[in-house]
Amino acid sequence: NTPTMLPPPESTRLVTIIAHVDHGKTTLADNLVESNGIISERLAGTLRYLDSDAEEQRRGITMRASAIGLRHSYVPPKMSQNNKQNGKAGGGGSGGGTAASSKSSASRSMV
């Protein structure tokens, strides 16, 4: 068997980014790529990593869909004593107290 960088199908999640023009799709994609250590935090949001076509880079627009595989490790939120009694996870606040960490890289392909 050849080792693969991608997780097994039962651990795979497909995510699609859809939004109006100039609403941050490329910036979000760059930040997801940055969270895997593929590009630096300084370049995230400005590099346009998935816009690999020279014309896309020159014009600053996305013209073709791109696909990328990223690694993500889920770290369940710690439950506070109050939430344990209620059977709820999270630590309060608007974010729900979830914590996640990502590990590096995967694969990239054009669709």
XYZ file of N, CA, C and O in Angstrom:
444
model
N 0.821 -1.199 0.000
C 0.000 0.000 0.000
C 0.861 1.258 0.000
O 1.816 1.354 0.744
N 0.469 2.205 -0.809
C 1.162 3.485 -0.867
C 0.600 4.410 0.196
O -0.618 4.579 0.291
N 1.468 4.993 1.033
C 0.950 5.927 2.051
C 0.358 7.165 1.397
O 0.821 7.610 0.356
N -0.675 7.699 2.000
C -1.332 8.892 1.467
C -1.326 9.992 2.512
O -1.317 9.717 3.705
N -1.339 11.217 2.050
C -1.366 12.356 2.963
C -2.784 12.687 3.385
O -2.991 13.417 4.337
N -3.768 12.189 2.640
C -5.160 12.509 2.947
C -5.725 11.537 3.970
O -5.332 10.375 4.016
N -6.656 12.008 4.780
C -7.267 11.128 5.778
C -8.191 10.118 5.101
O -8.573 10.290 3.939
N -8.557 9.058 5.827
C -9.481 8.086 5.252
C -10.832 8.741 4.956
O -11.200 9.736 5.584
N -11.595 8.203 4.003
C -12.876 8.815 3.617
C -13.826 9.066 4.777
O -14.527 10.075 4.795
N -13.858 8.186 5.763
C -14.771 8.396 6.890
C -14.378 9.588 7.760
O -15.180 10.089 8.537
N -13.154 10.062 7.607
C -12.699 11.241 8.356
C -12.644 12.490 7.486
O -12.167 13.526 7.916
N -13.100 12.392 6.248
C -13.021 13.502 5.309
C -14.272 14.365 5.379
O -15.381 13.858 5.464
N -14.096 15.668 5.371
C -15.193 16.628 5.325
C -14.991 17.513 4.114
O -13.900 18.041 3.898
N -16.008 17.662 3.309
C -15.939 18.525 2.138
C -16.537 19.877 2.501
O -17.637 19.951 3.038
N -15.810 20.929 2.205
C -16.250 22.280 2.530
C -16.215 23.103 1.251
O -15.252 23.041 0.486
N -17.254 23.873 1.025
C -17.316 24.773 -0.121
C -17.475 26.196 0.389
O -18.246 26.448 1.298
N -16.738 27.122 -0.196
C -16.834 28.533 0.175
C -17.606 29.242 -0.938
O -17.153 29.282 -2.080
N -18.758 29.775 -0.581
C -19.595 30.489 -1.557
C -19.986 31.836 -0.956
O -20.448 31.897 0.180
N -19.788 32.900 -1.714
C -20.186 34.239 -1.266
C -20.203 35.163 -2.476
O -19.705 34.819 -3.548
N -20.771 36.347 -2.298
C -20.797 37.358 -3.357
C -19.377 37.794 -3.707
O -18.426 37.562 -2.959
N -19.253 38.477 -4.820
C -17.984 39.044 -5.250
C -17.459 39.988 -4.167
O -18.219 40.746 -3.565
N -16.173 39.927 -3.907
C -15.492 40.794 -2.930
C -16.028 40.648 -1.511
O -16.094 41.621 -0.755
N -16.404 39.440 -1.133
C -16.848 39.204 0.242
C -15.903 38.285 1.014
O -16.292 37.703 2.019
N -14.664 38.113 0.545
C -13.635 37.460 1.341
C -13.423 35.977 1.125
O -12.797 35.320 1.957
N -13.898 35.404 0.028
C -13.699 33.974 -0.215
C -12.211 33.630 -0.308
O -11.746 32.687 0.320
N -11.465 34.393 -1.087
C -10.039 34.124 -1.265
C -9.278 34.369 0.020
O -8.375 33.611 0.382
N -9.647 35.403 0.758
C -9.003 35.682 2.047
C -9.250 34.541 3.021
O -8.325 34.089 3.716
N -10.482 34.038 3.078
C -10.793 32.904 3.943
C -9.987 31.684 3.532
O -9.391 31.007 4.375
N -9.927 31.397 2.232
C -9.159 30.248 1.745
C -7.685 30.394 2.115
O -7.059 29.437 2.586
N -7.107 31.578 1.926
C -5.709 31.815 2.305
C -5.493 31.578 3.788
O -4.476 31.009 4.204
N -6.426 32.005 4.617
C -6.281 31.814 6.063
C -6.399 30.344 6.455
O -5.723 29.896 7.385
N -7.217 29.569 5.764
C -7.281 28.128 6.017
C -5.972 27.454 5.616
O -5.472 26.574 6.320
N -5.407 27.872 4.487
C -4.117 27.345 4.041
C -3.033 27.729 5.053
O -2.180 26.906 5.416
N -3.081 28.947 5.543
C -2.105 29.404 6.552
C -2.208 28.582 7.824
O -1.204 28.257 8.455
N -3.426 28.202 8.218
C -3.599 27.435 9.453
C -2.945 26.062 9.364
O -2.695 25.429 10.381
N -2.642 25.593 8.163
C -1.947 24.331 7.961
C -0.437 24.526 7.796
O 0.274 23.572 7.538
N 0.025 25.759 7.917
C 1.456 26.020 7.836
C 2.007 26.015 6.418
O 3.212 25.966 6.217
N 1.138 26.071 5.411
C 1.582 26.044 4.017
C 2.109 27.413 3.592
O 3.081 27.506 2.848
N 1.470 28.475 4.070
C 1.953 29.827 3.827
C 2.063 30.541 5.177
O 1.486 30.109 6.160
N 2.795 31.637 5.199
C 2.995 32.354 6.458
C 1.758 33.171 6.823
O 0.951 33.541 5.964
N 1.636 33.471 8.092
C 0.521 34.288 8.580
C 0.549 35.666 7.931
O -0.482 36.245 7.629
N 1.741 36.168 7.681
C 1.908 37.493 7.073
C 1.336 37.528 5.654
O 0.774 38.529 5.220
N 1.449 36.406 4.917
C 0.980 36.367 3.532
C -0.494 35.994 3.405
O -1.108 36.246 2.364
N -1.062 35.403 4.430
C -2.463 34.963 4.363
C -3.370 36.162 4.097
O -3.272 37.188 4.756
N -4.241 36.017 3.136
C -5.158 37.096 2.787
C -4.661 37.982 1.665
O -5.429 38.716 1.066
N -3.362 37.890 1.359
C -2.815 38.706 0.274
C -2.164 37.863 -0.817
O -2.050 38.312 -1.946
N -1.784 36.644 -0.508
C -1.057 35.799 -1.453
C -1.941 35.245 -2.570
O -1.496 35.086 -3.694
N -3.203 34.961 -2.274
C -4.118 34.341 -3.232
C -3.561 32.990 -3.665
O -3.421 32.690 -4.843
N -3.252 32.138 -2.699
C -2.582 30.857 -2.900
C -3.314 29.960 -3.897
O -2.689 29.307 -4.724
N -4.632 29.901 -3.836
C -5.387 29.012 -4.719
C -5.646 29.608 -6.099
O -6.102 28.911 -7.000
N -5.351 30.889 -6.274
C -5.442 31.518 -7.599
C -4.109 31.291 -8.305
O -3.245 32.155 -8.341
N -3.933 30.096 -8.859
C -2.628 29.716 -9.398
C -2.413 30.149 -10.845
O -1.288 30.177 -11.321
N -3.461 30.487 -11.556
C -3.353 30.928 -12.936
C -2.730 32.330 -12.976
O -3.076 33.200 -12.181
N -1.826 32.552 -13.915
C -1.142 33.856 -14.032
C -2.136 34.989 -14.251
O -1.978 36.087 -13.710
N -3.176 34.734 -15.042
C -4.182 35.770 -15.314
C -4.973 36.101 -14.043
O -5.306 37.264 -13.794
N -5.273 35.085 -13.217
C -5.962 35.332 -11.938
C -5.102 36.209 -11.035
O -5.594 37.154 -10.415
N -3.817 35.909 -10.969
C -2.901 36.694 -10.147
C -2.786 38.120 -10.680
O -2.820 39.079 -9.913
N -2.651 38.261 -11.994
C -2.495 39.588 -12.598
C -3.716 40.462 -12.363
O -3.602 41.632 -12.001
N -4.926 39.898 -12.555
C -6.158 40.669 -12.445
C -6.708 40.729 -11.028
O -7.605 41.511 -10.736
N -6.191 39.876 -10.135
C -6.655 39.880 -8.754
C -8.058 39.331 -8.583
O -8.783 39.734 -7.676
N -8.454 38.419 -9.471
C -9.781 37.812 -9.391
C -9.654 36.297 -9.514
O -8.703 35.790 -10.109
N -10.616 35.578 -8.972
C -10.645 34.128 -9.111
C -11.507 33.780 -10.316
O -12.652 34.209 -10.409
N -10.941 33.014 -11.246
C -11.681 32.657 -12.456
C -12.003 31.173 -12.513
O -12.930 30.773 -13.194
N -11.253 30.343 -11.798
C -11.469 28.898 -11.809
C -11.547 28.388 -10.377
O -10.851 28.865 -9.485
N -12.378 27.373 -10.213
C -12.491 26.739 -8.904
C -11.218 25.959 -8.596
O -10.570 25.424 -9.491
N -10.837 25.912 -7.333
C -9.677 25.153 -6.884
C -10.090 24.243 -5.743
O -11.019 24.551 -5.008
N -9.391 23.145 -5.612
C -9.630 22.224 -4.507
C -8.314 21.988 -3.779
O -7.242 21.977 -4.387
N -8.395 21.826 -2.477
C -7.198 21.581 -1.675
C -7.583 20.682 -0.502
O -8.691 20.779 0.020
N -6.700 19.800 -0.137
C -6.906 18.965 1.043
C -6.093 19.528 2.189
O -4.908 19.821 2.036
N -6.724 19.734 3.332
C -6.047 20.277 4.509
C -6.240 19.334 5.692
O -7.264 18.673 5.792
N -5.285 19.311 6.572
C -5.409 18.521 7.796
C -5.992 19.387 8.901
O -5.697 20.561 9.002
N -6.821 18.776 9.703
C -7.427 19.466 10.842
C -7.561 18.474 11.979
O -8.035 17.364 11.793
N -7.127 18.865 13.166
C -7.277 18.033 14.355
C -8.282 18.701 15.271
O -8.081 19.837 15.692
N -9.361 18.000 15.556
C -10.389 18.552 16.420
C -10.027 18.307 17.872
O -9.696 17.197 18.258
N -10.070 19.362 18.654
C -9.853 19.262 20.090
C -11.171 19.637 20.750
O -11.599 20.789 20.661
N -11.865 18.662 21.369
C -13.160 18.981 21.971
C -13.018 20.042 23.059
O -11.996 20.099 23.746
N -14.036 20.886 23.216
C -13.971 21.922 24.252
C -13.998 21.303 25.634
O -14.597 20.246 25.844
N -13.315 21.965 26.543
C -13.362 21.523 27.940
C -14.677 21.975 28.537
O -15.137 23.078 28.281
N -15.263 21.115 29.329
C -16.554 21.448 29.932
C -16.325 22.059 31.317
O -15.553 21.541 32.114
N -16.996 23.166 31.576
C -16.933 23.760 32.902
C -17.791 22.930 33.844
O -18.626 22.125 33.414
N -17.611 23.082 35.123
C -18.383 22.328 36.109
C -19.881 22.566 35.924
O -20.671 21.635 35.976
N -20.286 23.806 35.664
C -21.690 24.148 35.468
C -22.260 23.441 34.235
O -23.357 22.909 34.267
N -21.483 23.421 33.123
C -21.948 22.783 31.906
C -21.990 21.275 32.019
O -22.793 20.622 31.377
N -21.089 20.680 32.825
C -21.117 19.233 33.027
C -22.437 18.812 33.652
O -23.006 17.799 33.287
N -22.932 19.617 34.580
C -24.195 19.302 35.234
C -25.353 19.403 34.256
O -26.306 18.647 34.321
N -25.259 20.335 33.310
C -26.322 20.524 32.319
C -26.132 19.659 31.081
O -26.990 19.627 30.214
N -24.965 18.998 30.965
C -24.686 18.164 29.804
C -24.337 18.933 28.555
O -24.471 18.446 27.451
N -23.877 20.190 28.713
C -23.528 21.026 27.569
C -22.030 21.244 27.537
O -21.385 21.353 28.561
N -21.496 21.339 26.318
C -20.073 21.628 26.148
C -19.878 23.117 25.947
O -20.820 23.837 25.681
N -18.639 23.549 26.029
C -18.316 24.952 25.751
C -18.011 25.696 27.023
O -18.359 25.277 28.108
N -17.360 26.819 26.852
C -16.951 27.597 27.999
C -17.607 28.946 28.063
O -17.123 29.839 28.725
N -18.702 29.141 27.351
C -19.366 30.441 27.361
C -18.818 31.354 26.296
O -17.965 30.993 25.519
N -19.347 32.557 26.241
C -18.917 33.517 25.231
C -19.574 33.222 23.903
O -20.184 32.192 23.699
N -19.418 34.142 22.973
C -20.099 33.997 21.691
C -19.544 32.867 20.847
O -20.231 32.344 19.999
N -18.292 32.478 21.073
C -17.688 31.422 20.266
C -17.985 30.037 20.768
O -17.611 29.054 20.147
N -18.623 29.879 21.899
C -18.936 28.564 22.420
C -17.769 27.884 23.083
O -17.887 26.764 23.542
N -16.619 28.539 23.144
C -15.476 27.991 23.855
C -14.800 26.831 23.154
O -14.097 26.069 23.779
N -14.994 26.655 21.864
C -14.341 25.553 21.182
C -12.898 25.907 20.909
O -12.541 27.059 20.724
N -12.076 24.885 20.897
C -10.659 25.071 20.593
C -10.299 24.078 19.512
O -10.714 22.941 19.549
N -9.537 24.515 18.541
C -9.126 23.618 17.470
C -7.677 23.900 17.136
O -7.199 25.003 17.302
N -6.986 22.868 16.688
C -5.629 23.069 16.217
C -5.489 22.352 14.892
O -6.145 21.350 14.646
N -4.645 22.871 14.044
C -4.459 22.283 12.726
C -3.028 21.823 12.582
O -2.124 22.406 13.140
N -2.837 20.774 11.834
C -1.508 20.276 11.546
C -1.234 20.471 10.063
O -2.129 20.663 9.273
N 0.043 20.351 9.689
C 0.389 20.821 8.368
C -0.007 19.947 7.216
O -0.265 18.776 7.345
N -0.058 20.554 6.159
C -0.278 20.316 4.755
C -1.050 19.114 4.301
O -1.542 18.339 5.057
N -1.216 19.072 3.015
C -1.957 18.008 2.361
C -1.690 18.077 0.869
O -0.553 18.158 0.477
N -2.732 18.093 0.072
C -2.531 18.101 -1.376
C -3.350 19.187 -2.032
O -4.296 19.687 -1.446
N -3.012 19.515 -3.244
C -3.695 20.587 -3.961
C -3.954 20.132 -5.386
O -3.121 19.515 -6.007
N -5.135 20.455 -5.902
C -5.449 20.125 -7.292
C -6.411 21.144 -7.859
O -7.146 21.788 -7.133
N -6.407 21.291 -9.154
C -7.325 22.202 -9.824
C -8.556 21.413 -10.255
O -8.448 20.286 -10.673
N -9.725 22.034 -10.153
C -10.975 21.400 -10.575
C -11.405 22.006 -11.889
O -11.295 23.155 -12.127
